[in-house]
XYZ file of C-alpha atoms in Angstrom:
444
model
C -97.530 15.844 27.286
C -99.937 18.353 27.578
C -99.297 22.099 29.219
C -101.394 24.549 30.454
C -100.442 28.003 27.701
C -100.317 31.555 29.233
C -100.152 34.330 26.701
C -97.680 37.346 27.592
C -98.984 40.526 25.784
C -95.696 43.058 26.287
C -92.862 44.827 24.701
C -89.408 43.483 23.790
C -86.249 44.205 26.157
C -83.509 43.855 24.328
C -81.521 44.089 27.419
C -83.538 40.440 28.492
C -84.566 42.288 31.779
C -87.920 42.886 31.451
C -90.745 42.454 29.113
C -91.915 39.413 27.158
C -88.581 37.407 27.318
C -88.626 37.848 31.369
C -92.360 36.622 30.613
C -90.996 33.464 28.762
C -88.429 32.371 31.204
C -90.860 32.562 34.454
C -93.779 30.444 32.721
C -91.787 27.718 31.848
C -89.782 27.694 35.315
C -94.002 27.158 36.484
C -94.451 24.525 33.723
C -96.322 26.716 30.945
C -96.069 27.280 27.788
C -96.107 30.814 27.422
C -96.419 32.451 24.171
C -96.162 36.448 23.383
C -97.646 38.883 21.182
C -95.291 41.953 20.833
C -96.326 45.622 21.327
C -92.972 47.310 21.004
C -89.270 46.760 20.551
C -87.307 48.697 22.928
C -83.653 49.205 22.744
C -83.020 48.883 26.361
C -80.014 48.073 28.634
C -79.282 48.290 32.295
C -78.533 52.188 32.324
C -82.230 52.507 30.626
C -84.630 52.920 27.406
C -82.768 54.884 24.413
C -85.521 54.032 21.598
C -89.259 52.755 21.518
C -90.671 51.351 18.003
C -94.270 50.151 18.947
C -95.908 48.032 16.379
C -98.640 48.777 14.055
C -102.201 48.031 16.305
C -103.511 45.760 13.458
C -99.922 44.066 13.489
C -100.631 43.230 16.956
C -104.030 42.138 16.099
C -102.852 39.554 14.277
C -100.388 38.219 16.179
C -102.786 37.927 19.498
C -105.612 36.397 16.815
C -102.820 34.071 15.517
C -102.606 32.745 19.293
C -105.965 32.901 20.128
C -107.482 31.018 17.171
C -104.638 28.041 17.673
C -104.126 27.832 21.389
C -106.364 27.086 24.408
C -105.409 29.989 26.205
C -105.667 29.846 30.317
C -104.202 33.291 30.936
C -103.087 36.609 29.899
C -100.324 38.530 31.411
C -100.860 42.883 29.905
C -96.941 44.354 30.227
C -96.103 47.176 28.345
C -98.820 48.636 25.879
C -97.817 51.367 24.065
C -101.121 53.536 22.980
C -104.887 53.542 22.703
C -104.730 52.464 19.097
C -103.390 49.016 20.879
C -105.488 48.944 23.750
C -108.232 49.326 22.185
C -106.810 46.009 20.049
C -106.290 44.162 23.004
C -109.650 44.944 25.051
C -111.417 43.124 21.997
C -109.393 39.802 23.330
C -110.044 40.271 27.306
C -112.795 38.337 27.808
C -113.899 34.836 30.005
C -110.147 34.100 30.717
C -107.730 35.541 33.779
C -105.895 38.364 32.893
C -103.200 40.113 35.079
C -101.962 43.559 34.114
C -98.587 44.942 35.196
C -99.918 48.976 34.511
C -95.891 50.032 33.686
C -96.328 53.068 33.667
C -93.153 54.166 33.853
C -89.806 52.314 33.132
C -87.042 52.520 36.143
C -85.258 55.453 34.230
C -88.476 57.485 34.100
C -89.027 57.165 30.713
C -92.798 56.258 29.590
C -94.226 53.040 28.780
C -97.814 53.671 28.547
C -99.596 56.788 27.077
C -103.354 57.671 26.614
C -103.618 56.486 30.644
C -107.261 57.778 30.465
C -107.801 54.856 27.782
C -105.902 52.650 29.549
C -107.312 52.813 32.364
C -110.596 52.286 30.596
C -110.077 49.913 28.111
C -107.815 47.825 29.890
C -107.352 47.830 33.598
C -111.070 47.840 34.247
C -111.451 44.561 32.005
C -108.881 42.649 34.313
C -108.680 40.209 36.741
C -105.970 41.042 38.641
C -104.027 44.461 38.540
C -100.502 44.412 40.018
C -99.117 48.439 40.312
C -96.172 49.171 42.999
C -96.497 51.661 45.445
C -95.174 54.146 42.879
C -98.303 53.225 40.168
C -100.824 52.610 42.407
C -100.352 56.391 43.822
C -100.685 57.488 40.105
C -103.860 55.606 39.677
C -105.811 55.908 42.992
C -104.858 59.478 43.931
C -103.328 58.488 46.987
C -100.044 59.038 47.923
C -98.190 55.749 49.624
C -96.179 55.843 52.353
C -97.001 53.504 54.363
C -99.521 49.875 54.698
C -102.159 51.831 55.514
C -101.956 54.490 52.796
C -101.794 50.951 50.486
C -105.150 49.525 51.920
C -106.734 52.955 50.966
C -105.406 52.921 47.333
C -106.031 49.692 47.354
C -109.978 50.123 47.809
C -109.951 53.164 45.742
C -108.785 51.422 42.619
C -111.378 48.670 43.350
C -113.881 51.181 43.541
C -112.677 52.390 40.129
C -112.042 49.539 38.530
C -114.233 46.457 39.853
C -110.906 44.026 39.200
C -111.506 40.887 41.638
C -108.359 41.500 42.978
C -105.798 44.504 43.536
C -102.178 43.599 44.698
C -100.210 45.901 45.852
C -96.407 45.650 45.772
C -94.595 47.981 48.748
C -90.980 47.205 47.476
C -90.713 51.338 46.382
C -91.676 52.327 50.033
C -88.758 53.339 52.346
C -87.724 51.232 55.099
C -86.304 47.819 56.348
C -89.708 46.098 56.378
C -91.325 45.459 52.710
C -94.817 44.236 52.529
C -97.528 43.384 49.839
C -100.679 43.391 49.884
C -103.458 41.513 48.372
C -107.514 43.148 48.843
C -110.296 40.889 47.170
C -113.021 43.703 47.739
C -113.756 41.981 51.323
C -110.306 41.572 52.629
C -106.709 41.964 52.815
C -103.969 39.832 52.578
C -100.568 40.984 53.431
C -97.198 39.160 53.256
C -94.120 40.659 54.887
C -90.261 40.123 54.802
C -87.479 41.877 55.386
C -86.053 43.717 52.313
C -83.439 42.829 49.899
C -80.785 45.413 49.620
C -79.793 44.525 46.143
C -79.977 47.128 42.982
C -80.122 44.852 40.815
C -83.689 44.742 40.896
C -84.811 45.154 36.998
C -87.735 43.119 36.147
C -89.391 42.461 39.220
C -92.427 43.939 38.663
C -93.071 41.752 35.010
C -91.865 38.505 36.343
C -94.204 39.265 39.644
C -97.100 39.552 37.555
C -96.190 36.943 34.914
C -96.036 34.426 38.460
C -99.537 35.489 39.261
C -100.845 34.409 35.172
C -98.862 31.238 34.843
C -100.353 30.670 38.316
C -104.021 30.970 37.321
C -103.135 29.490 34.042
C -102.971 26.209 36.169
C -106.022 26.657 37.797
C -104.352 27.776 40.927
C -106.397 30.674 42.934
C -105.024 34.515 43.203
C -104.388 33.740 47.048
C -101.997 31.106 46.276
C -100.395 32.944 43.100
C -99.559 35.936 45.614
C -97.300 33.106 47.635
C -96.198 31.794 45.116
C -94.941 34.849 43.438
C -92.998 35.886 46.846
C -91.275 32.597 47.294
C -89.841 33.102 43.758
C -88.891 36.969 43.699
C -86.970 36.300 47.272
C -84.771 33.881 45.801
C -84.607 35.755 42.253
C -83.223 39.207 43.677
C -80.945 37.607 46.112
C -79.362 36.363 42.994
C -79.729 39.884 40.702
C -77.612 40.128 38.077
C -74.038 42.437 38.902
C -74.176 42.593 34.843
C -73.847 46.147 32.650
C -73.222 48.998 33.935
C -76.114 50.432 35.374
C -79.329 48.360 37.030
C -79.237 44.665 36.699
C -82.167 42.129 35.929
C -83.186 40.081 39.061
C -83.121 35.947 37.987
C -86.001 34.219 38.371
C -84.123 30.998 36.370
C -81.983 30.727 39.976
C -85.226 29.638 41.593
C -85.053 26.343 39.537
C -81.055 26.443 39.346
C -81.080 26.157 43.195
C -83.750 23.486 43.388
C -82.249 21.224 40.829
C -78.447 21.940 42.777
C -80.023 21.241 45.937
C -81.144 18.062 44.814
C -77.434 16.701 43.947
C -76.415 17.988 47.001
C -78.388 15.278 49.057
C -77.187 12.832 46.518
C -73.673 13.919 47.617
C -74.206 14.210 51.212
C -75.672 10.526 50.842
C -71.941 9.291 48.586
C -69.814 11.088 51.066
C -71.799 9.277 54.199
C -71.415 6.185 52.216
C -67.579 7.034 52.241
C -67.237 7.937 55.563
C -69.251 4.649 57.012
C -66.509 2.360 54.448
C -63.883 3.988 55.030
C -60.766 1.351 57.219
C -59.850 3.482 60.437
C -62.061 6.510 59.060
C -62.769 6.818 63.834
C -59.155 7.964 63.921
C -60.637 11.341 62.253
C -63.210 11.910 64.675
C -62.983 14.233 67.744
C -64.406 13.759 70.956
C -67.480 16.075 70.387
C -67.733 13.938 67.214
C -67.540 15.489 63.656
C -70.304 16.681 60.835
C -69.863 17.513 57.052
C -71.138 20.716 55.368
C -72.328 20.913 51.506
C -73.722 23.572 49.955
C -74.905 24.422 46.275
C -72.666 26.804 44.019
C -70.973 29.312 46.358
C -72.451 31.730 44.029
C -75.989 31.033 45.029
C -75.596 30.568 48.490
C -77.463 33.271 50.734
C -77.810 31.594 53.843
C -77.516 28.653 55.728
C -80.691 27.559 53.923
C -78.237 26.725 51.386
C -76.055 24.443 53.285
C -76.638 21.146 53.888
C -75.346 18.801 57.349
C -76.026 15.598 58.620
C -78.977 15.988 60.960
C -77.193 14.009 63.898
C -73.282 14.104 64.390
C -70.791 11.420 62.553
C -70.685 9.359 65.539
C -67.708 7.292 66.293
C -68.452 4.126 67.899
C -66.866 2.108 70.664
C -65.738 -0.535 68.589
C -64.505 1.841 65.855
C -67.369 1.860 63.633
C -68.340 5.387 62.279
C -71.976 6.139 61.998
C -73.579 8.733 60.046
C -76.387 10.429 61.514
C -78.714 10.999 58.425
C -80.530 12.603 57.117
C -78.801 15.241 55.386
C -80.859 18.247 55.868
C -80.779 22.229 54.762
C -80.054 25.109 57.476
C -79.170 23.358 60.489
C -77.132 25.832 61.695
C -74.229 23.644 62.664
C -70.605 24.903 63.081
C -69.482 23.608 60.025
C -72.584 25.242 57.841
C -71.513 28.102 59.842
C -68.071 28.089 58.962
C -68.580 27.192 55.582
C -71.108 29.990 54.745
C -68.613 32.323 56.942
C -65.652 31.363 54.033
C -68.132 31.527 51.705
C -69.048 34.723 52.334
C -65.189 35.634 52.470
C -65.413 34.994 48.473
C -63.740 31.416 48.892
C -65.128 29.178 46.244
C -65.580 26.626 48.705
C -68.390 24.114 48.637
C -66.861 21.103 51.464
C -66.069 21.695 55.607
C -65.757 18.743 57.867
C -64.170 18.803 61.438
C -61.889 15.937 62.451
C -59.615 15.392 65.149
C -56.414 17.214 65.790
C -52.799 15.222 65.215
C -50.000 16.338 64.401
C -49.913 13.517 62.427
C -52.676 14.579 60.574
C -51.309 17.680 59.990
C -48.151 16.055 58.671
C -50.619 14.208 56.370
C -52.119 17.286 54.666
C -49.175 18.972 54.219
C -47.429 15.971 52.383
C -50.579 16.305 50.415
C -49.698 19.580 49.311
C -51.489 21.764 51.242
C -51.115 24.743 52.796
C -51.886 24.511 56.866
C -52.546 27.401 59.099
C -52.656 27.382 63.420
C -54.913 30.108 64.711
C -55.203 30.424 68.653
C -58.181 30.425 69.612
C -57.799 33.093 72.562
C -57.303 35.859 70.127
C -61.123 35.596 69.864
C -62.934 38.608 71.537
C -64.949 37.534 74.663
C -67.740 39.634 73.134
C -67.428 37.133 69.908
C -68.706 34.264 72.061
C -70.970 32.523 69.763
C -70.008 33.630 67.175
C -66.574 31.448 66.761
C -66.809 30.603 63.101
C -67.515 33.871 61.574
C -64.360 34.776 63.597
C -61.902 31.937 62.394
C -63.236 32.629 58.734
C -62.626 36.458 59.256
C -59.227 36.318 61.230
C -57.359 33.933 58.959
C -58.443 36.569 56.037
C -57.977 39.875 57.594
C -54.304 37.896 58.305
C -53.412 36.007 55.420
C -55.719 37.568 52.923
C -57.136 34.443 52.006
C -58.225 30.831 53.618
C -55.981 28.054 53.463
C -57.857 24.669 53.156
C -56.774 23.462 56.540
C -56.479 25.406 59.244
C -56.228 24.157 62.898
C -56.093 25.573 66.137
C -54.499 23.412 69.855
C -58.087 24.403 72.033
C -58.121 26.165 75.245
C -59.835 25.461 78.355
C -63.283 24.029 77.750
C -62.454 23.653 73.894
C -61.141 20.794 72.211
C -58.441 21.339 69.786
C -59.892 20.893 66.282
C -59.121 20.673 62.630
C -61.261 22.445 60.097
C -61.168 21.390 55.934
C -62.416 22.499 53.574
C -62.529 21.709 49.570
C -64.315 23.413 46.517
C -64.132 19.361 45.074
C -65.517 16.504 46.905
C -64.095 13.493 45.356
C -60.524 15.688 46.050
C -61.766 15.702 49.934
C -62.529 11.987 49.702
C -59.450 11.373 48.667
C -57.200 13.679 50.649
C -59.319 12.098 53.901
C -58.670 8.108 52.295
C -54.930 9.072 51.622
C -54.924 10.570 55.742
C -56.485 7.591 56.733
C -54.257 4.986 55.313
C -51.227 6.523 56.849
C -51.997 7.701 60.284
């Protein structure tokens, strides 16, 4: 096999936040080989920098000449570079391949990562490809203070104007408000993508592994346009799941991009077992209500963010006239179904539940689970506020909590008018739902 090989020019964190490990981990999530060359060892944790030990400039020579003179290098990613002794080192190196610079100027504690910025800006930012500054660094650099999109087109054009890099992206994620944008200017136009922000601090590292996305991009022979996507589609999903580790600011994780993916994938092999089981299953139609029944999945509760997440059959599971059960594939993600509701709901509720399927009400049935062992609980449904219409799930999920202070596996309520009575289970297992619903089956 033969990879594409990005080379990550940046400090150490021991903290694994930041830096040239952060580097590491996002190139081979994109199928690169990355390989480093170190500048400095920081002794870093969440709470901040406490010590910076750059290396020797011909030490880093070496190491980037070691690389260089071995590897076919597609790309260079420019973190953390400590002094002018260094950058004038690395400018020797920056020349007929893509190189992306982070300019860290700072470190999210305040403390200093780059000094000499007359010589940096000189010797390296003006020899790159694509510069990546937030809101913050890109004031610093163009002169112009950012507060808002259109303060960012104006840096934006001011550090092309300084610089001549192809391509200035601007990240807005340090400028206040709900809305986040960045924004990509080529010298002719802009290019702006926009999304609601993440309220999450556990945002260390976003700025490296942005910028490391846009090299191992390039390193593939993708285009900067495509790289900018790219490297939103991946940070979204990679904050959402920050790291509550340490006690201060935790690293985003860019590895839960893949993590998701791969669970995802066994999820529709699941979904596709469980409609096997459902479809073989002897008197399986006694289960189903009259508005027919569907089946929730999702990935690890601890990844799950939305109904995005979840998986349901696409149509109902249909019970036939002459008892047959059909499944109404295919399994598909978001379909905002009541049971992906309700599941995400208990979910949300901190229930390490990953199974929800609505079948008929019986008091047989009920008799069934509890022999099983479990513990059954009736809510009425005409406790639920009239202004709640809508939004039934979220209420059952956050009634039975506020009231039991958890979520019982089985809980069941006798309908009202217009609403069938129904029977909602749930399981963290599935072959223990299988065979709790087998079991129910066979003696009903």
């Amino acid at each position: 096999m033969i990879k594409k090989v990005s080379m990550s020019i940046a400090g150490l964190d021991t903290g694994n936040g930041a830096g040239a490990e952060s580097d590491l981990k996002v190139m081979e999530i994109l199928g690169v080989h990355p390989v480093i060359a170190v500048t400095a060892i920081t002794a870093q944790n969440t709470m901040g920098i406490s010590a910076i030990y750059p290396v020797d400039a011909e030490y880093l020579k070496k190491e980037i000449t070691a690389l260089m003179s071995d590897f076919d290098v597609a790309s260079i990613k420019i973190g953390m570079i400590y002094n002018k002794e260094q950058f004038r080192v690395v400018q020797e190196f920056l020349h007929n391949i893509p190189v992306v610079t982070d300019p860290v100027i700072y470190a999210k504690d305040g403390t200093q990562l780059i000094n000499d910025i007359d010589d940096y800006k000189k010797m390296i930012l003006a020899k790159s490809t694509v510069i990546t500054p937030n809101a913050v660094e890109a004031s610093i650099l163009s002169g112009i203070k950012i507060e808002s999109i259109n303060d960012a087109e104006k840096a934006a054009k001011e550090l092309y104007k300084k610089f001549g890099n192809p391509y200035i992206i601007i990240k807005g994620g340090h400028i206040n408000g709900d809305y986040s944008f960045d924004i990509l200017y080529d010298g002719k136009d802009f290019f702006e993508i926009g999304y609601n922000r993440l309220y999450n601090k556990n945002t260390h590292g976003t700025g490296s592994i942005f910028a490391s996305i846009i090299a191992a991009e390039m390193a593939k022979g993708n285009s900067v346009y495509n790289a900018f996507l790219k490297s939103k589609e991946i940070l979204q999903v990679a904050i959402s799941n920050g790291l509550s580790i340490g006690k201060g600011i935790g690293p985003i994780d860019p590895v839960s991009y893949i993590e998701k993916n791969s669970q995802k994938y066994e999820v529709l092999e699941n979904m596709r077992k469980f409609g096997d089981f459902i479809e073989n299953t002897e008197n399986f139609w006694k289960l189903i209500p009259e508005v027919q029944s569907n089946f929730a999945h999702s990935i690890m509760p601890n990844y799950v963010n939305s109904l995005q997440d979840i998986a349901t059959f696409r149509g109902r599971i249909l019970r036939r006239w002459d008892k047959k059960v059909v499944v109404g594939y295919p399994a598909v993600f978001g379909n905002p179904t009541h049971t992906a509701r309700l599941l995400f709901s208990i979910i949300s509720m901190g229930e390490n539940a990953r199974n929800l399927i609505n079948i008929r009400f019986d008091e047989k049935i009920i008799h069934e689970f509890k022999k099983l062992g479990y513990e059954v609980i009736e809510i009425n449904r005409e406790l639920e506020p009239i202004e709640q219409e809508g939004s039934t799930m979220q209420w059952i999920a956050k009634y039975v909590k506020e009231n039991y202070n958890k979520i019982p596996n089985v809980i069941y309520d006798r309908g009202m008018k217009g609403k069938e009575a129904m029977i909602r289970y749930w399981t963290e297992n599935l072959e223990e739902m299988m065979y709790s619903l087998k079991s129910i089956c066979n003696n009903i």
